[in-house]
GROMACS .gro file of C-alpha atoms in nm:
model
  145
    1MET     CA    1   0.507  -4.236  -5.937
    2MET     CA    2   0.843  -4.081  -6.024
    3ARG     CA    3   0.918  -3.966  -6.375
    4ASP     CA    4   1.221  -4.106  -6.551
    5GLU     CA    5   1.375  -3.788  -6.685
    6THR     CA    6   1.649  -3.983  -6.862
    7LYS     CA    7   1.401  -4.079  -7.137
    8ASN     CA    8   1.377  -3.727  -7.277
    9PRO     CA    9   1.715  -3.573  -7.367
   10LEU     CA   10   1.561  -3.223  -7.375
   11LEU     CA   11   1.489  -3.217  -7.005
   12GLY     CA   12   1.728  -3.009  -6.803
   13GLN     CA   13   1.792  -2.979  -6.438
   14LEU     CA   14   2.033  -2.738  -6.278
   15ARG     CA   15   2.264  -2.927  -6.051
   16PRO     CA   16   2.484  -2.761  -5.786
   17ASP     CA   17   2.798  -2.887  -5.966
   18GLU     CA   18   2.682  -2.778  -6.313
   19PRO     CA   19   2.690  -2.406  -6.395
   20PRO     CA   20   2.426  -2.267  -6.630
   21PHE     CA   21   2.521  -2.226  -6.995
   22GLY     CA   22   2.794  -1.965  -7.030
   23ALA     CA   23   2.838  -1.912  -6.655
   24SER     CA   24   3.159  -2.101  -6.582
   25GLY     CA   25   3.430  -1.885  -6.435
   26THR     CA   26   3.202  -1.600  -6.329
   27SER     CA   27   3.154  -1.481  -5.975
   28PRO     CA   28   2.794  -1.438  -5.850
   29GLN     CA   29   2.827  -1.059  -5.875
   30ASP     CA   30   2.954  -1.077  -6.236
   31ALA     CA   31   2.704  -1.336  -6.358
   32PRO     CA   32   2.443  -1.226  -6.611
   33LEU     CA   33   2.084  -1.160  -6.502
   34VAL     CA   34   1.959  -1.441  -6.727
   35GLU     CA   35   2.123  -1.768  -6.827
   36PHE     CA   36   2.031  -2.091  -7.005
   37THR     CA   37   2.096  -2.440  -6.872
   38PRO     CA   38   2.269  -2.662  -7.129
   39ALA     CA   39   1.933  -2.832  -7.202
   40ALA     CA   40   1.761  -2.497  -7.259
   41ALA     CA   41   2.045  -2.383  -7.489
   42ASP     CA   42   2.005  -2.706  -7.689
   43LEU     CA   43   1.632  -2.648  -7.727
   44VAL     CA   44   1.696  -2.287  -7.831
   45ARG     CA   45   1.928  -2.414  -8.107
   46ARG     CA   46   1.662  -2.657  -8.231
   47LEU     CA   47   1.388  -2.394  -8.222
   48ARG     CA   48   1.613  -2.146  -8.403
   49ASP     CA   49   1.677  -2.401  -8.679
   50THR     CA   50   1.301  -2.447  -8.722
   51HIS     CA   51   1.164  -2.097  -8.666
   52GLY     CA   52   1.445  -1.849  -8.730
   53PRO     CA   53   1.560  -1.580  -8.484
   54LEU     CA   54   1.401  -1.601  -8.139
   55MET     CA   55   1.311  -1.384  -7.843
   56PHE     CA   56   1.183  -1.451  -7.490
   57HIS     CA   57   0.935  -1.261  -7.278
   58GLN     CA   58   0.853  -1.318  -6.911
   59SER     CA   59   0.519  -1.165  -6.821
   60GLY     CA   60   0.404  -1.041  -6.485
   61GLY     CA   61   0.052  -1.171  -6.536
   62CYS     CA   62  -0.129  -1.468  -6.395
   63CYS     CA   63  -0.136  -1.824  -6.525
   64ASP     CA   64   0.199  -1.884  -6.696
   65GLY     CA   65   0.362  -1.577  -6.540
   66SER     CA   66   0.648  -1.793  -6.411
   67ALA     CA   67   0.713  -1.950  -6.750
   68PRO     CA   68   0.913  -1.756  -7.006
   69MET     CA   69   0.753  -1.750  -7.348
   70CYS     CA   70   0.963  -1.813  -7.657
   71TYR     CA   71   0.857  -1.641  -7.979
   72GLN     CA   72   0.992  -1.583  -8.325
   73TYR     CA   73   1.183  -1.257  -8.306
   74GLY     CA   74   0.940  -0.967  -8.344
   75GLU     CA   75   0.625  -1.175  -8.294
   76PHE     CA   76   0.573  -1.029  -7.946
   77ARG     CA   77   0.558  -0.652  -7.927
   78THR     CA   78   0.748  -0.504  -7.637
   79GLY     CA   79   0.698  -0.152  -7.508
   80GLY     CA   80   0.756   0.086  -7.221
   81SER     CA   81   0.618  -0.164  -6.971
   82ASP     CA   82   0.894  -0.415  -7.060
   83VAL     CA   83   1.263  -0.436  -6.963
   84LEU     CA   84   1.534  -0.597  -7.179
   85LEU     CA   85   1.729  -0.806  -6.927
   86ALA     CA   86   1.981  -0.963  -7.163
   87SER     CA   87   2.072  -1.050  -7.517
   88LEU     CA   88   2.194  -1.405  -7.478
   89ASP     CA   89   2.459  -1.564  -7.696
   90VAL     CA   90   2.410  -1.934  -7.762
   91ASP     CA   91   2.672  -2.145  -7.940
   92GLY     CA   92   2.536  -2.246  -8.278
   93VAL     CA   93   2.289  -1.955  -8.298
   94ALA     CA   94   2.398  -1.674  -8.530
   95GLU     CA   95   2.232  -1.389  -8.342
   96SER     CA   96   2.178  -1.304  -7.977
   97VAL     CA   97   1.846  -1.404  -7.822
   98PRO     CA   98   1.683  -1.111  -7.637
   99PHE     CA   99   1.513  -1.184  -7.304
  100TRP     CA  100   1.246  -0.933  -7.202
  101MET     CA  101   1.047  -0.910  -6.879
  102SER     CA  102   0.752  -0.698  -6.782
  103ARG     CA  103   0.866  -0.405  -6.567
  104SER     CA  104   0.633  -0.505  -6.280
  105GLN     CA  105   0.778  -0.858  -6.274
  106PHE     CA  106   1.134  -0.720  -6.294
  107GLU     CA  107   1.075  -0.502  -5.988
  108LEU     CA  108   0.987  -0.816  -5.791
  109TRP     CA  109   1.279  -1.022  -5.925
  110ALA     CA  110   1.547  -0.749  -5.941
  111HIS     CA  111   1.781  -0.931  -5.698
  112THR     CA  112   1.765  -1.271  -5.861
  113ARG     CA  113   1.956  -1.443  -6.136
  114LEU     CA  114   1.709  -1.612  -6.370
  115ILE     CA  115   1.806  -1.951  -6.505
  116VAL     CA  116   1.601  -2.072  -6.800
  117ASP     CA  117   1.561  -2.449  -6.787
  118VAL     CA  118   1.347  -2.710  -6.967
  119VAL     CA  119   1.098  -2.942  -6.798
  120GLU     CA  120   0.856  -3.204  -6.921
  121GLY     CA  121   0.499  -3.097  -6.988
  122ARG     CA  122   0.314  -2.853  -7.207
  123GLY     CA  123   0.325  -2.488  -7.125
  124SER     CA  124   0.139  -2.215  -7.307
  125GLY     CA  125   0.020  -2.286  -7.658
  126PHE     CA  126   0.179  -1.960  -7.775
  127SER     CA  127   0.537  -2.050  -7.682
  128LEU     CA  128   0.733  -2.220  -7.961
  129GLU     CA  129   0.839  -2.521  -7.755
  130ALA     CA  130   0.480  -2.628  -7.674
  131PRO     CA  131   0.456  -2.892  -7.952
  132GLU     CA  132   0.780  -3.054  -7.824
  133GLY     CA  133   0.610  -3.180  -7.505
  134VAL     CA  134   0.840  -2.967  -7.290
  135ARG     CA  135   0.830  -2.613  -7.158
  136PHE     CA  136   1.076  -2.351  -7.052
  137LEU     CA  137   1.078  -2.281  -6.679
  138ILE     CA  138   1.250  -2.016  -6.468
  139ARG     CA  139   1.468  -2.122  -6.181
  140SER     CA  140   1.623  -1.846  -5.976
  141ARG     CA  141   1.906  -1.775  -5.739
  142LEU     CA  142   1.925  -1.476  -5.509
  143VAL     CA  143   2.202  -1.232  -5.600
  144GLU     CA  144   2.339  -1.030  -5.313
  145PRO     CA  145   2.375  -0.658  -5.387
   0.00000   0.00000   0.00000
């Protein structure tokens, strides 16, 4: 049975003809390490309105290691084993949204551009979008050195 993704306006899907949020006009070498699809940027705006400033962390652990976790800013403690990949600007959000990744995960994904998207289904109970019935998901594209 196929899902009708048109029923939920939060669901995003990166299409070849649609650049990620903020990526239009950039060459692959100049593109940021992390980007939001338009659907993910919309969800970030909604979560910011509800919860205040946000941050993301991508762990290198098991289970939801491929799903970025969204927290209220400062609710997840980062340290020497984490890398700040980007501070993302989102239209309608007053402050940049930092995106952290565990150093071990970063070493594996160093040559990829991470694209944060939104898909149907519950992710981790700790990520702020969980009650929305959607979850953030990483899509990636190889970046040539």
